[in-house]
Tab-separated table of C-alpha atoms in Angstrom:
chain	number	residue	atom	x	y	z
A	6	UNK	CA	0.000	0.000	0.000
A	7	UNK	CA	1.566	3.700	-1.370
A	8	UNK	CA	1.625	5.964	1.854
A	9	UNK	CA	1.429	9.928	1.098
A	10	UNK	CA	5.215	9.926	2.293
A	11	UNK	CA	5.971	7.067	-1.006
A	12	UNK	CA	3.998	9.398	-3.120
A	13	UNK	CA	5.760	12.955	-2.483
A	14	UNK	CA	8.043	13.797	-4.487
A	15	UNK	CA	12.153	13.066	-3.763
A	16	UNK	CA	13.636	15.897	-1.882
A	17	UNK	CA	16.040	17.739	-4.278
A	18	UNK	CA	19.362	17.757	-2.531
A	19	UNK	CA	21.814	20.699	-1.489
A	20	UNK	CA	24.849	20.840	-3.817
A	21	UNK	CA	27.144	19.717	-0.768
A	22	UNK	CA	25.466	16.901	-0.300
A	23	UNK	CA	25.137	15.703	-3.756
A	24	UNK	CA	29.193	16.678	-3.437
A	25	UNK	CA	29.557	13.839	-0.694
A	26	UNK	CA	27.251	11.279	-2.262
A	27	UNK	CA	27.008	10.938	-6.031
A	28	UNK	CA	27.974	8.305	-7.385
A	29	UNK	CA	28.303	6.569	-4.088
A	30	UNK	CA	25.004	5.692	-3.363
A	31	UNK	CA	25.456	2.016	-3.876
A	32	UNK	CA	28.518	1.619	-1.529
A	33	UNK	CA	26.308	0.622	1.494
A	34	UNK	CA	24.700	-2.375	-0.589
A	35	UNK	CA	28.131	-3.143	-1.583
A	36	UNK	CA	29.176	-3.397	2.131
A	37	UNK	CA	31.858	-0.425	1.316
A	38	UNK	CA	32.300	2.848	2.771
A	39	UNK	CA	35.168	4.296	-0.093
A	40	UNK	CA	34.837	3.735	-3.230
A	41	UNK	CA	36.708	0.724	-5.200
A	42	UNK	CA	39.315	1.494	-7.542
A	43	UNK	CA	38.957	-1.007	-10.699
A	44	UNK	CA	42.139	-1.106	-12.318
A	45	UNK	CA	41.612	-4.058	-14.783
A	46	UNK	CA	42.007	-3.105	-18.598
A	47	UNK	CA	40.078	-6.019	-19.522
A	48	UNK	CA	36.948	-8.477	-18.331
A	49	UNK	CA	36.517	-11.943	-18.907
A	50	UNK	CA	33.514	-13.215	-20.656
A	51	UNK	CA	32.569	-16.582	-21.781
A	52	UNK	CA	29.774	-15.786	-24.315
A	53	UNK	CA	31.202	-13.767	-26.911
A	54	UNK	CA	27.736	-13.724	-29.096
A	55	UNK	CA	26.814	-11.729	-25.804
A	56	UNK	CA	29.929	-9.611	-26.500
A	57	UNK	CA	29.853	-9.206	-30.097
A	58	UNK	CA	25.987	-7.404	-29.723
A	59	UNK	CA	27.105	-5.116	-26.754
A	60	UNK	CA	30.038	-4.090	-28.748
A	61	UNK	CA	27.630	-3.152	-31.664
A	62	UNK	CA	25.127	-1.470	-29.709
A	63	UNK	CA	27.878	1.020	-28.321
A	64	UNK	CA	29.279	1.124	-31.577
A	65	UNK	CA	25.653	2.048	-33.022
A	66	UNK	CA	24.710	4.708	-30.159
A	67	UNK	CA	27.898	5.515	-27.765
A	68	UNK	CA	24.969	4.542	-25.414
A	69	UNK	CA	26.843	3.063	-21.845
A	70	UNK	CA	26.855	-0.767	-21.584
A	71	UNK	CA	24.514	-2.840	-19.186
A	72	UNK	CA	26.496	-5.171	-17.326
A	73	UNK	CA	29.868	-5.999	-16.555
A	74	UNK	CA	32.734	-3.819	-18.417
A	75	UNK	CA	34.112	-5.154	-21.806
A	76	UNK	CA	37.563	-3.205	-22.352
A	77	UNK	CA	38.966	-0.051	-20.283
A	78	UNK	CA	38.800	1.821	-22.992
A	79	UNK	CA	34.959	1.348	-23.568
A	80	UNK	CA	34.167	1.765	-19.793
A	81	UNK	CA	35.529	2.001	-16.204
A	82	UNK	CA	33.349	1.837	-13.163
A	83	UNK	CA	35.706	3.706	-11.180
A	84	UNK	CA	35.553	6.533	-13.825
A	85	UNK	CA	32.012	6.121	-14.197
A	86	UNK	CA	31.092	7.023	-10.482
A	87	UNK	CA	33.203	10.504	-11.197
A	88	UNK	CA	30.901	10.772	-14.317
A	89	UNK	CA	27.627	10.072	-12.513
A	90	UNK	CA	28.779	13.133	-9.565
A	91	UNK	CA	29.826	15.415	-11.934
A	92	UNK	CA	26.676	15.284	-13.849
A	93	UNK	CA	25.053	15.584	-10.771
A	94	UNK	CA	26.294	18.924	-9.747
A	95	UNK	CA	26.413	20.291	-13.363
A	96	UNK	CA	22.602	19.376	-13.428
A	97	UNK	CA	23.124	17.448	-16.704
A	98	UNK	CA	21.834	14.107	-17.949
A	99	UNK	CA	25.416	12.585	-18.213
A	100	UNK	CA	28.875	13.333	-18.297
A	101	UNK	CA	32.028	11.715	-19.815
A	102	UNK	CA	35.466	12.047	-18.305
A	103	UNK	CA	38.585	12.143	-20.582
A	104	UNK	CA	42.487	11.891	-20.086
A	105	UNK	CA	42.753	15.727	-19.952
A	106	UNK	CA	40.570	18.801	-20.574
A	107	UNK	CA	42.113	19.519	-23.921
A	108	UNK	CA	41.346	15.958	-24.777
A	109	UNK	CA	37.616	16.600	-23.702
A	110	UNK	CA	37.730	19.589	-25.780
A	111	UNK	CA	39.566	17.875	-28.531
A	112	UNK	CA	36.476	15.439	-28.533
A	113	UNK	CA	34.248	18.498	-28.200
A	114	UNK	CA	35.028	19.335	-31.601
A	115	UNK	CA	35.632	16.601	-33.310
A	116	UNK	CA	31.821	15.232	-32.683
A	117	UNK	CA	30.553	18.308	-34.462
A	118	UNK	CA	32.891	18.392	-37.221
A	119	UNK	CA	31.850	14.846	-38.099
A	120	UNK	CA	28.468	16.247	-38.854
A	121	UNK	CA	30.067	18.603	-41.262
A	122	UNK	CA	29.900	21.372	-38.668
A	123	UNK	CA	33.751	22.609	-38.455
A	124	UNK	CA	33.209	26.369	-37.664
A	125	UNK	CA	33.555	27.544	-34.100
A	126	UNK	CA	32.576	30.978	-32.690
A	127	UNK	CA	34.804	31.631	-30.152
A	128	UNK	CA	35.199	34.507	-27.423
A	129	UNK	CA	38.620	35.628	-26.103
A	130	UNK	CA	40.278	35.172	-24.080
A	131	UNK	CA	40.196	31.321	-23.335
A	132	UNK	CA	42.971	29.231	-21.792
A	133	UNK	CA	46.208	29.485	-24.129
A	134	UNK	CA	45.815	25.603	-25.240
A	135	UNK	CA	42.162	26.192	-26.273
A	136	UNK	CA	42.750	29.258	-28.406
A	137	UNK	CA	45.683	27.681	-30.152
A	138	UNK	CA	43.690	24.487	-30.940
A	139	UNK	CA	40.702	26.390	-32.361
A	140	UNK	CA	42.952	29.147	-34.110
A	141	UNK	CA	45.833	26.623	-35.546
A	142	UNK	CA	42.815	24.297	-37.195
A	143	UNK	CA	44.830	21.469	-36.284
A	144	UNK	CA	41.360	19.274	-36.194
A	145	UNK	CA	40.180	21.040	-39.653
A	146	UNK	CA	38.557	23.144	-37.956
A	147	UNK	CA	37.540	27.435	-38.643
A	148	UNK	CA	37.356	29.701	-35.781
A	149	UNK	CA	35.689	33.185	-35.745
A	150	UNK	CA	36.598	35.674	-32.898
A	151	UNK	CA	33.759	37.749	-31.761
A	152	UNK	CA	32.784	39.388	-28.650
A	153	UNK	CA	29.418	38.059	-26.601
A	154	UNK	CA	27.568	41.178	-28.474
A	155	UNK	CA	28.920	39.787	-31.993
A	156	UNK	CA	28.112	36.319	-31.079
A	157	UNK	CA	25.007	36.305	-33.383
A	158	UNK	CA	26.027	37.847	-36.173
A	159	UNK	CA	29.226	35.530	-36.762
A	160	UNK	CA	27.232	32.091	-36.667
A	161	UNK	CA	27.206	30.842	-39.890
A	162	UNK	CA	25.353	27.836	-41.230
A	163	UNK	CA	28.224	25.471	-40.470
A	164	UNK	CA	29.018	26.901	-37.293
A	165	UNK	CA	29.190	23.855	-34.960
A	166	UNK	CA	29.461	25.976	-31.578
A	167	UNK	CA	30.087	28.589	-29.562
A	168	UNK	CA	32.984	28.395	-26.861
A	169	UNK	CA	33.066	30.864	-24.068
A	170	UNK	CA	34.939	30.798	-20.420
A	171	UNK	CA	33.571	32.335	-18.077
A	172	UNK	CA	35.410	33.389	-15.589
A	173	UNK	CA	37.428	34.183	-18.487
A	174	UNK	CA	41.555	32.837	-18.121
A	175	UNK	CA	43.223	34.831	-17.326
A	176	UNK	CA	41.639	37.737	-16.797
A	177	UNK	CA	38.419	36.862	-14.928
A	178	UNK	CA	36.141	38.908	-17.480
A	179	UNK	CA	32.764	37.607	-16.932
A	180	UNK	CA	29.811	36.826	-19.947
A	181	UNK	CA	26.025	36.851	-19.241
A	182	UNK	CA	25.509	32.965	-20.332
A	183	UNK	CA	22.112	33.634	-20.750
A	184	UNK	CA	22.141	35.970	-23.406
A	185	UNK	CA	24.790	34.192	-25.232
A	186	UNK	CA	23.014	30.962	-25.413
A	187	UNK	CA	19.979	33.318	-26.635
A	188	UNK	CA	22.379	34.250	-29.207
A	189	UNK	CA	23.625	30.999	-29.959
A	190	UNK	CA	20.024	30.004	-31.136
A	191	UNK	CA	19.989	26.418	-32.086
A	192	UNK	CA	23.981	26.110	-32.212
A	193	UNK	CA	25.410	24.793	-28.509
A	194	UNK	CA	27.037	26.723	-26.441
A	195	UNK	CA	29.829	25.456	-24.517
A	196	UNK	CA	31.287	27.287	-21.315
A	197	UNK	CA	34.613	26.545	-20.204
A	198	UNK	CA	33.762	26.760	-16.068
A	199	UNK	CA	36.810	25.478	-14.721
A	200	UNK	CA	37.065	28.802	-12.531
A	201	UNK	CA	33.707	28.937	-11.060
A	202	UNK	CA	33.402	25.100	-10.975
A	203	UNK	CA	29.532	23.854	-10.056
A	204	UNK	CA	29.838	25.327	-6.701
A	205	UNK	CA	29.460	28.748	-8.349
A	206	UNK	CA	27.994	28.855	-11.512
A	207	UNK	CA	25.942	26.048	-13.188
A	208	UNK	CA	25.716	27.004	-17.015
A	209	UNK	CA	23.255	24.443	-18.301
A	210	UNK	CA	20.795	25.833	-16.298
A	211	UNK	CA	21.349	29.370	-17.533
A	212	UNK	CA	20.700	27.853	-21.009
A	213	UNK	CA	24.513	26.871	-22.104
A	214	UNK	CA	24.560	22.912	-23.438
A	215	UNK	CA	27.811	21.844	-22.834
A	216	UNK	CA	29.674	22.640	-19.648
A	217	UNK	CA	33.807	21.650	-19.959
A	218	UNK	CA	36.215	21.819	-17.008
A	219	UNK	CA	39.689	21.309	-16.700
A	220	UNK	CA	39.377	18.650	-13.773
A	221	UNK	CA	43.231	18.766	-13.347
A	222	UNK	CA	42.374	22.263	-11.813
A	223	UNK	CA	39.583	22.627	-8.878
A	224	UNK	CA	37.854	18.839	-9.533
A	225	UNK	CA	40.520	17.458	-8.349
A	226	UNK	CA	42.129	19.760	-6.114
A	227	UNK	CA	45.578	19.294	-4.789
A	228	UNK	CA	47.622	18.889	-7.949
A	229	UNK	CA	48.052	15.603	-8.013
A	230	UNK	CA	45.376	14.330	-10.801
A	231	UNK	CA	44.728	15.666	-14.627
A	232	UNK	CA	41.770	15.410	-16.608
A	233	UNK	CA	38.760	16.599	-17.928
A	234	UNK	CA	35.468	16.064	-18.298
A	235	UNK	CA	32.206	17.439	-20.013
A	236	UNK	CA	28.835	17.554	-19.012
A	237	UNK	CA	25.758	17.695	-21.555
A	238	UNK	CA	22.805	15.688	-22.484
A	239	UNK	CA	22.646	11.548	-22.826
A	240	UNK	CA	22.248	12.458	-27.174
A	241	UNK	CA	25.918	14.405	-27.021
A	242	UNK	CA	27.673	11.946	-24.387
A	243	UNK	CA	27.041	8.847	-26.239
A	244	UNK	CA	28.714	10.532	-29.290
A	245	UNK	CA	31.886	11.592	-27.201
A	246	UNK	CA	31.826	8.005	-25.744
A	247	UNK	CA	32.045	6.847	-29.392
A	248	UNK	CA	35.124	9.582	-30.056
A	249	UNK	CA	36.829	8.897	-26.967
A	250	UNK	CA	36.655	5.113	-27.717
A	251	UNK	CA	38.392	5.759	-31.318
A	252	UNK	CA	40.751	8.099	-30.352
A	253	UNK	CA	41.407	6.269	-26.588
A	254	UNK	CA	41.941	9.548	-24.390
A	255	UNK	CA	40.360	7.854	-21.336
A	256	UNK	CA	40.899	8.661	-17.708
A	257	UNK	CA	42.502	6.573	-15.877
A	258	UNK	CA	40.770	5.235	-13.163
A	259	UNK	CA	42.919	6.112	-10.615
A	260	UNK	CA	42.472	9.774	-11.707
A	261	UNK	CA	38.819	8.492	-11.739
A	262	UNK	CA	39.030	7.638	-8.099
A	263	UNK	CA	40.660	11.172	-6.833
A	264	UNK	CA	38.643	13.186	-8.712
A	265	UNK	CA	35.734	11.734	-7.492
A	266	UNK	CA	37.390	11.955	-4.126
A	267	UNK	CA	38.356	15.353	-4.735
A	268	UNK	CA	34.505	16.772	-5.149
A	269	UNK	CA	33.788	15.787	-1.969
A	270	UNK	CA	35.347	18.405	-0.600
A	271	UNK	CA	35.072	20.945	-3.518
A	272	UNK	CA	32.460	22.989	-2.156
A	273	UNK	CA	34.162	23.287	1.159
A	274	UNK	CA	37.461	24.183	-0.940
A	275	UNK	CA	35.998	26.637	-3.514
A	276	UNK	CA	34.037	28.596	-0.760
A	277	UNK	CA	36.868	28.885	1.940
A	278	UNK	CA	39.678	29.790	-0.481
A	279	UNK	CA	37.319	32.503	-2.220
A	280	UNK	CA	36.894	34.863	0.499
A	281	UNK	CA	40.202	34.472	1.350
A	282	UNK	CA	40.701	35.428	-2.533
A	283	UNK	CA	37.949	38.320	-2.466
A	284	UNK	CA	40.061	39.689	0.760
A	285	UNK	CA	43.293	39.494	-1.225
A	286	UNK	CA	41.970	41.653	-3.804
A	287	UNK	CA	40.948	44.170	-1.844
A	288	UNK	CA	44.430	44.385	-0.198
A	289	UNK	CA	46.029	43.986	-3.668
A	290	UNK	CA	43.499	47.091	-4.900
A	291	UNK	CA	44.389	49.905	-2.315
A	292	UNK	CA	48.297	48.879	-2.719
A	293	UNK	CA	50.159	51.359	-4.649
A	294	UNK	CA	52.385	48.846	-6.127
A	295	UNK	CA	49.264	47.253	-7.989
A	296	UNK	CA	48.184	48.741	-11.212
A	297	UNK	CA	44.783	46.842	-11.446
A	298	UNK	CA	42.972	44.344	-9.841
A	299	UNK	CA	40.708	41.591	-11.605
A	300	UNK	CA	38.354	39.513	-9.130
A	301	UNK	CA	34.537	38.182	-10.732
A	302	UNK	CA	31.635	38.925	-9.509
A	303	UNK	CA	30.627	35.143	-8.839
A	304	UNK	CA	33.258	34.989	-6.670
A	305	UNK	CA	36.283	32.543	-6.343
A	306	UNK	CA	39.340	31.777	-5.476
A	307	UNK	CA	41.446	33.183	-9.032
A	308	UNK	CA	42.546	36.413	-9.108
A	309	UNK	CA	44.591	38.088	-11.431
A	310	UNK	CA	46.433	41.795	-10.822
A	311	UNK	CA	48.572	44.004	-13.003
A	312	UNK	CA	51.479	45.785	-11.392
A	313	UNK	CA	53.470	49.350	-11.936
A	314	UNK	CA	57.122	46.974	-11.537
A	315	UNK	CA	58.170	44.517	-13.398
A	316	UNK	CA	55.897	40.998	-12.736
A	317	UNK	CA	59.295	38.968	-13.365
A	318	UNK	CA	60.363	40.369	-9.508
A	319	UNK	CA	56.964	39.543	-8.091
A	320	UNK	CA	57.323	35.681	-9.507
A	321	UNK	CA	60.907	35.253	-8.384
A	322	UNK	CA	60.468	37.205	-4.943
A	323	UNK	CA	57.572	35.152	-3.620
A	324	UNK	CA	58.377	32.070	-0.821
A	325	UNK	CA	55.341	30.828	0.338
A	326	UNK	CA	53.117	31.013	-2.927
A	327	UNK	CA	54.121	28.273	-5.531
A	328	UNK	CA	55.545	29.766	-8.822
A	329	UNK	CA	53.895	27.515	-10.811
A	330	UNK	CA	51.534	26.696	-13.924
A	331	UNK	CA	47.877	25.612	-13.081
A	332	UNK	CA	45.342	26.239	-10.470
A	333	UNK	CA	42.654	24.985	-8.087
A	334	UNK	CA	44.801	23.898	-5.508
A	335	UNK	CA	45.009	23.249	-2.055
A	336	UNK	CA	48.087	25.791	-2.069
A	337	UNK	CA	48.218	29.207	-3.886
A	338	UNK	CA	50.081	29.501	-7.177
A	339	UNK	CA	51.137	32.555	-9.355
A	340	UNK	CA	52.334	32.822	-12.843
A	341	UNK	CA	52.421	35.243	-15.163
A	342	UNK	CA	50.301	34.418	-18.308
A	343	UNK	CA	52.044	36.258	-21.148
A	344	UNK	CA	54.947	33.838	-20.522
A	345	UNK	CA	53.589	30.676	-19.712
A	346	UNK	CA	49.958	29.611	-19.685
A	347	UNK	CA	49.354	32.061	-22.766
A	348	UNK	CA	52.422	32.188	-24.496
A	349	UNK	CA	51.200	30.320	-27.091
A	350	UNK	CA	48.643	33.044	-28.113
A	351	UNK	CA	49.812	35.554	-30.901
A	352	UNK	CA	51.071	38.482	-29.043
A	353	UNK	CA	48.927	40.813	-30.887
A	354	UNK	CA	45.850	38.885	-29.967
A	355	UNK	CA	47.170	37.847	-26.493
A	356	UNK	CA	47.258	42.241	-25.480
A	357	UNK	CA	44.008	42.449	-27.481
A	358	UNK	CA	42.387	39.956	-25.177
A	359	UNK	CA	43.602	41.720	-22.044
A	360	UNK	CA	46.370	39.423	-21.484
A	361	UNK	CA	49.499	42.431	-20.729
A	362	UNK	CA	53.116	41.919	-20.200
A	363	UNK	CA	52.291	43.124	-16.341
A	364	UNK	CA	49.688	40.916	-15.630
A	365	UNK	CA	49.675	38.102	-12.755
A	366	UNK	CA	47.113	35.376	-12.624
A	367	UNK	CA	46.707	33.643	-8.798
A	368	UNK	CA	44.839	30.553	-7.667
A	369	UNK	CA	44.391	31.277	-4.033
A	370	UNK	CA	44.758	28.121	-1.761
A	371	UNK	CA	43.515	27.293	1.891
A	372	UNK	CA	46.662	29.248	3.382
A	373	UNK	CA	46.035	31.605	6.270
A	374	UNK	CA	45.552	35.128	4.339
A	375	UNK	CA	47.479	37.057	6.869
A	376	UNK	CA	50.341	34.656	5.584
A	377	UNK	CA	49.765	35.095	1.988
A	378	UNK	CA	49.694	38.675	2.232
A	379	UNK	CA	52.877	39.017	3.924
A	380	UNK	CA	54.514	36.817	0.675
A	381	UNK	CA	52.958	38.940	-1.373
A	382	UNK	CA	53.988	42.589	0.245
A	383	UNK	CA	57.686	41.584	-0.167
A	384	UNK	CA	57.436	39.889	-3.405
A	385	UNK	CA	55.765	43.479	-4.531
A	386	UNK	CA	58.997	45.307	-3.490
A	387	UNK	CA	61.635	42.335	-4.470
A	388	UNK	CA	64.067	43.744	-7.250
A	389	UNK	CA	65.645	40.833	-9.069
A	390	UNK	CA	69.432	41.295	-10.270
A	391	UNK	CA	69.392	42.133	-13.404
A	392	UNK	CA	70.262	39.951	-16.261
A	393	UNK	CA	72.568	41.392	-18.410
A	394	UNK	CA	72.750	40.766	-22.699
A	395	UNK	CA	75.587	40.059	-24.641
A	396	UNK	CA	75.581	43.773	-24.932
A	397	UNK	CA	75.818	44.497	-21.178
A	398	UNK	CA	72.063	45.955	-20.763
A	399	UNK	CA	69.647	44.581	-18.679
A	400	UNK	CA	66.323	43.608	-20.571
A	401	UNK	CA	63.223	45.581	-20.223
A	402	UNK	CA	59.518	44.117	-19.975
A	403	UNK	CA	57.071	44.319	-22.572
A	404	UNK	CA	55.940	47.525	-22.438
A	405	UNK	CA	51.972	47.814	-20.771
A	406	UNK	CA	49.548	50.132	-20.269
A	407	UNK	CA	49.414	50.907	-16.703
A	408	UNK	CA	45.665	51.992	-15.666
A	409	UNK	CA	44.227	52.968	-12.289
A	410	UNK	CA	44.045	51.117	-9.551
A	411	UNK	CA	40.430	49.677	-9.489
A	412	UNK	CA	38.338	48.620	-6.294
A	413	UNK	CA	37.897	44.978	-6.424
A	414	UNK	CA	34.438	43.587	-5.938
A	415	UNK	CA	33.575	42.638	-2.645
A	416	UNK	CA	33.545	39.257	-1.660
A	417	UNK	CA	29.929	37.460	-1.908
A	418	UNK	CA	28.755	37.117	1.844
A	419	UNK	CA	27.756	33.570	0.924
A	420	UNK	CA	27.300	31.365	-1.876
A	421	UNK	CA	24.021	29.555	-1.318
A	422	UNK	CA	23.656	25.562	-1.699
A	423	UNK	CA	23.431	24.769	-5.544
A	424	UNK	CA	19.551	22.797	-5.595
């Protein structure tokens, strides 16, 4: 007999819950409390008629296999429980982890150019690997550069999709997803939301179809992991199942296992280390030292500042904060974009994006802030020696516009549960 309590609907869950417990809801049956790493690359079967007709199916509809695994490069259920999470917190149907997130966004692109659709609409700036993928057409495919405004008015009728990041790398410039995907009309748009991660920003529900992160970065959280995943309807997955099957850039499921691990605690991470962040910029925009600060409204723990001196001193004078490449982890890292994570970018279209010989980019960790800020204050007033040429002079920086200092945004008070 149904009782009112079997017929009301199922209590939709707070984001840090969801966080804790995706994909781990069947440990308890299982007689587990962690999860179980699978590292086999293979399954035994006896009936291979069996075999053969699950191997066409997935070969017919990227669809995800009932029953037991076939090969590791068809499925993983270690990877698969980091798939079902992530989905969950994105608020998408499915999601489908790959070895790293240019290999999920090398799959991104290669689904739509098999259907013909090779043109990309793009909006700088975008991580350094992602522009120079799109703008070197090393997959065959044509990119157009537009701002959000222009967004409509470049899609052609080949255009396969429109790529966005949001907060933008490096410079944390923000885009209203809504009225992009209102652009976008009937062609997807994908949001790069490695900064803001699900804990901030949750694209698919302001109308955006395909949601890529970096998982290397805040996913996983303490350097130790790469990949990258996308999240998108059950139609789109099963045809990056089918390209990641050809082209075999899997996860591994030990990176499978910590990133799964790692969301556990990523609301807990992203929300501590941005106010901690949002305090830093406010320091960083009443010192005279700093140019201009850039800190999003969402929130977060990235933030990026341009300085009067010369950025070189700030990355070789700093002793508690990591000079280092990447971000999202448990420690607080600094590089300078123009000469690492961006290099790669034409110069002309690197300063055209905002990118500027003085600017510093900053993933803020779970360090005490008083501590940070005392790294930072000397590293501001370090003075490297100089280098000296073949000539005997020391060489200058790239040359950049120094603006006004600008208040940063406060920090957001709270940032409530994700339902």
């Amino acid at each position: 007999m149904e009782t009112a309590a079997s017929n009301a609907p199922a209590r939709i869950r707070a984001l840090a819950t969801e966080a804790v417990h995706a994909g781990r809801e069947d440990l308890v049956e299982l007689g587990l409390h962690a999860a179980p790493i699978d590292l086999s690359t293979t399954y035994p079967s006896h009936d291979i008629e069996a075999e053969a007709a699950r191997i066409d199916a997935f070969a017919a509809t990227g669809g995800q296999l009932d029953g037991p695994p076939v090969y590791a490069r068809l499925d993983n259920p270690t990877t698969a429980r980091f798939e079902t999470a992530l989905a969950r917190l994105e608020g998408t149907d499915s999601a489908v982890a790959f070895a790293s997130g240019m290999a999920a966004l090398t799959a991104v692109l290669l689904v739509r150019a098999s259907m013909g659709l090779r043109h990309v609409v793009a909006v700088r700036p975008l991580y350094g690997c992602s522009d120079h993928l799109l703008e070197s057409g090393l997959l065959g495919t044509e990119v157009t550069w537009t701002d959000p405004a222009g967004v409509a008015a470049a899609i052609r009728p080949d255009t396969g999709l429109v790529m966005v990041e949001t907060p933008a790398n490096p410079t944390l410039t923000e885009a209203d997803i809504a009225a992009l995907a209102h652009s976008c009309g009937s062609v997807p748009l994908l949001v790069d939301s490695t900064f803001a991660t699900p804990v901030l920003q949750r694209p698919v529900e302001q109308g955006a179809r395909i949601v890529l992160h970096s998982a290397t970065k805040y996913l996983g959280g303490h350097g130790d992991v790469m990949g990258g995943v996308v999240a998108c309807d059950e139609e789109f997955a099963a045809a990056l199942r089918q390209v990641r099957f050809a082209t075999g850039g899997v996860l591994h499921p030990m990176a499978g296992y910590l990133l799964l691990r790692g969301l556990s605690t990523l609301p807990v991470r992203v929300r501590a280390a941005s106010v901690t962040a949002a305090d830093l910029a406010r320091r960083l925009a009443a010192d005279p030292r700093v140019a201009r600060v850039h800190y999003p409204s969402v929130g977060g723990a990235m933030v990026s500042f341009e300085v009067y001196g010369d950025p070189r001193d700030v990355i070789a004078g700093v002793r508690l904060i990591t000079p280092a490449v990447s971000l999202g982890s448990v420690d607080t890292l600094i590089q300078h974009p123009a000469s690492i994570s961006h290099r790669i970018v034409a110069e002309g279209d690197r300063r055209a994006a905002g990118v500027g010989d003085r600017l510093l980019r900053m993933s803020v960790g779970l360090e005490d802030v008083e501590d940070l800020w005392a790294d930072l204050c000397q590293a501001l007033s370090a003075r490297r020696a100089p280098v000296r040429t073949a000539a005997g002079h020391a060489p200058a920086p790239g040359a950049a516009h120094a603006v006004p200092r600008a208040e940063a945004p406060s920090a957001p008070e709270s940032h409530p549960a994700v339902r």
